[in-house]
Amino acid sequence: MGDDQFKLPPGFRFDPTDEELVVHFLQRKAALLPFHPDVIPDLHLYPYDPWELNGKALSEGKQWYFYSRRAQNRVTNNGYWKTLGIEEPIFSSSSSNPTKKVGMKKYLTFFVGEAPNSGIKTNWTMHEYRLSSSASDCASSSTTTTTSRSSKRRGQSNTVRIQWIRSV
């Protein structure tokens, strides 16, 4: 599932900022609104180890982008994703309200082995995004998350994943 599958025009480059991922993709996904280009596929993440994701998501350089439903269990076939305890706010850059928080970004890393305390830390990292409560005006009961990953293991580099959940 590479760029060709999405029938993108020649020269198309997908390199969104954190704000763009949250505002232009995540908010619209949580609100069930259409967006163009609709290039980020849905993927059930946790049956896959990070190195198995190539070809299942929109790939742009060393980053992969996809939506996945939010899950409490972050265990894969050969390991697990562990939070690093770091969260950063994502702010709007709009001139009308440049200090408006639109989302949060959490960092995770992948460990090979059994959760929660054993395992070998890898170079795979994930950035998980979620909407802030003020950012989900049009989807007031939504929580949305996005994730990105990087790896130097097995020849892979970065992966970005967008996770989302719609609660009623």
Coordinates of C-alpha atoms in Angstrom, one line a residue:
M1 CA 0.0 0.0 0.0
G2 CA 2.3 2.7 -1.2
D3 CA 1.7 6.2 -2.7
D4 CA 0.7 4.5 -6.0
Q5 CA -2.3 2.9 -4.4
F6 CA -3.7 6.3 -3.5
K7 CA -3.5 7.6 -7.1
L8 CA -1.7 10.7 -6.1
P9 CA -0.6 13.2 -8.7
P10 CA 3.1 13.2 -9.8
G11 CA 5.3 15.2 -7.4
F12 CA 2.8 14.9 -4.5
R13 CA 4.7 15.1 -1.1
F14 CA 3.1 14.4 2.2
D15 CA 5.0 16.2 5.0
P16 CA 2.5 17.5 7.5
T17 CA 3.4 19.4 10.7
D18 CA 2.0 18.2 14.1
E19 CA -0.6 20.9 13.9
E20 CA -1.6 19.9 10.4
L21 CA -2.0 16.2 11.4
V22 CA -4.2 17.2 14.3
V23 CA -6.3 20.1 12.7
H24 CA -6.6 19.0 9.1
F25 CA -6.7 15.2 9.5
L26 CA -7.5 14.1 13.0
Q27 CA -10.2 16.6 13.8
R28 CA -11.9 15.8 10.5
K29 CA -11.6 12.0 11.0
A30 CA -13.0 12.3 14.5
A31 CA -15.9 14.4 13.2
L32 CA -16.5 11.9 10.4
L33 CA -16.0 14.7 7.9
P34 CA -14.5 14.2 4.4
F35 CA -11.0 15.5 3.7
H36 CA -9.0 15.8 0.5
P37 CA -6.7 14.3 -0.3
D38 CA -7.9 11.2 1.6
V39 CA -4.4 9.6 1.7
I40 CA -4.1 8.1 5.2
P41 CA -5.4 4.6 5.3
D42 CA -7.0 2.8 8.3
L43 CA -5.0 -0.1 9.8
H44 CA -5.4 -2.3 12.8
L45 CA -1.9 -1.8 14.2
Y46 CA -1.3 -4.2 17.0
P47 CA -1.1 -7.5 15.2
Y48 CA 2.0 -6.1 13.5
D49 CA 5.5 -5.5 14.7
P50 CA 6.9 -2.2 13.5
W51 CA 9.1 -3.7 10.8
E52 CA 6.0 -5.4 9.2
L53 CA 4.2 -2.1 8.6
N54 CA 6.0 -1.2 5.3
G55 CA 3.5 -1.5 2.5
K56 CA 0.5 -1.2 4.7
A57 CA 0.5 2.6 5.1
L58 CA 1.1 5.8 3.2
S59 CA 4.9 6.0 3.0
E60 CA 6.7 9.3 2.7
G61 CA 10.4 8.9 2.9
K62 CA 11.2 7.3 6.2
Q63 CA 7.8 7.9 7.7
W64 CA 4.6 5.9 7.5
Y65 CA 1.1 7.4 8.1
F66 CA -2.0 5.5 9.0
Y67 CA -5.1 5.6 11.2
S68 CA -5.6 2.9 13.8
R69 CA -8.3 2.6 16.5
R70 CA -7.0 3.4 19.9
A71 CA -6.2 0.4 22.1
Q72 CA -5.2 0.0 25.7
N73 CA -3.2 -3.1 24.8
R74 CA -0.1 -2.0 22.9
V75 CA 1.3 -5.6 22.5
T76 CA 2.4 -7.0 19.1
N77 CA 3.5 -10.4 18.1
N78 CA 7.1 -9.9 19.2
G79 CA 7.0 -7.0 21.6
Y80 CA 5.2 -3.9 23.0
W81 CA 5.0 -0.2 22.8
K82 CA 5.9 1.6 26.1
T83 CA 5.2 5.2 26.9
L84 CA 8.2 7.4 27.7
G85 CA 6.1 9.6 30.0
I86 CA 6.6 12.7 27.7
E87 CA 3.6 14.7 26.5
E88 CA 3.8 17.9 24.5
P89 CA 0.9 20.3 23.7
I90 CA 0.2 21.2 20.1
F91 CA -0.9 24.7 19.6
S92 CA -2.7 26.4 16.7
S93 CA -0.6 28.8 14.6
S94 CA -3.7 30.7 13.4
S95 CA -3.3 34.5 13.8
S96 CA -6.7 34.7 15.5
N97 CA -5.7 32.5 18.4
P98 CA -2.1 31.4 18.3
T99 CA -2.1 30.0 21.9
K100 CA -5.1 27.7 21.4
K101 CA -4.2 24.1 22.3
V102 CA -5.5 21.8 19.6
G103 CA -4.0 18.5 20.7
M104 CA -1.3 16.6 22.6
K105 CA 1.6 14.5 21.5
K106 CA 2.8 11.5 23.5
Y107 CA 6.1 9.5 22.8
L108 CA 6.4 5.8 22.9
T109 CA 9.2 3.3 22.1
F110 CA 9.1 -0.3 21.0
F111 CA 10.6 -3.1 23.1
V112 CA 11.2 -6.6 21.8
G113 CA 10.1 -9.2 24.4
E114 CA 7.3 -9.6 26.9
A115 CA 5.6 -6.6 28.6
P116 CA 5.7 -4.8 30.9
N117 CA 9.2 -5.0 32.4
S118 CA 11.3 -7.3 30.3
G119 CA 12.3 -6.7 26.7
I120 CA 15.0 -5.0 24.7
K121 CA 14.6 -1.4 23.7
T122 CA 14.7 -0.7 20.0
N123 CA 15.2 2.4 17.9
W124 CA 11.5 2.4 16.8
T125 CA 9.7 5.4 18.3
M126 CA 6.0 6.4 18.1
H127 CA 4.4 9.8 18.3
E128 CA 0.8 9.4 19.4
Y129 CA -1.5 12.4 18.9
R130 CA -4.9 13.1 20.5
L131 CA -7.3 16.0 20.3
S132 CA -7.6 18.3 23.2
S133 CA -11.1 18.7 24.5
S134 CA -11.3 22.3 23.1
A135 CA -10.2 21.1 19.7
S136 CA -13.1 18.6 19.3
D137 CA -15.8 21.3 18.9
C138 CA -17.4 19.5 15.9
A139 CA -16.9 16.1 17.5
S140 CA -17.5 17.0 21.1
S141 CA -17.4 13.4 22.3
S142 CA -14.3 12.4 20.4
T143 CA -10.9 11.5 21.5
T144 CA -8.3 11.1 18.7
T145 CA -4.8 9.9 18.7
T146 CA -1.9 9.9 16.2
T147 CA 1.3 8.1 16.3
S148 CA 4.6 8.2 14.5
R149 CA 7.5 5.8 14.6
S150 CA 11.1 5.7 13.7
S151 CA 13.6 2.9 13.5
K152 CA 17.1 2.1 12.5
R153 CA 16.5 -1.5 13.1
R154 CA 16.3 -3.9 10.1
G155 CA 16.9 -1.1 7.7
Q156 CA 13.8 0.9 8.6
S157 CA 13.7 4.5 9.7
N158 CA 10.6 6.5 10.7
T159 CA 7.0 5.6 10.9
V160 CA 4.1 7.8 11.6
R161 CA 0.7 6.4 12.6
I162 CA -2.5 8.2 13.3
Q163 CA -4.8 6.6 15.8
W164 CA -8.4 7.6 16.4
I165 CA -11.4 6.7 18.4
R166 CA -14.9 7.9 18.2
S167 CA -16.9 7.6 21.4
V168 CA -20.6 8.4 21.7

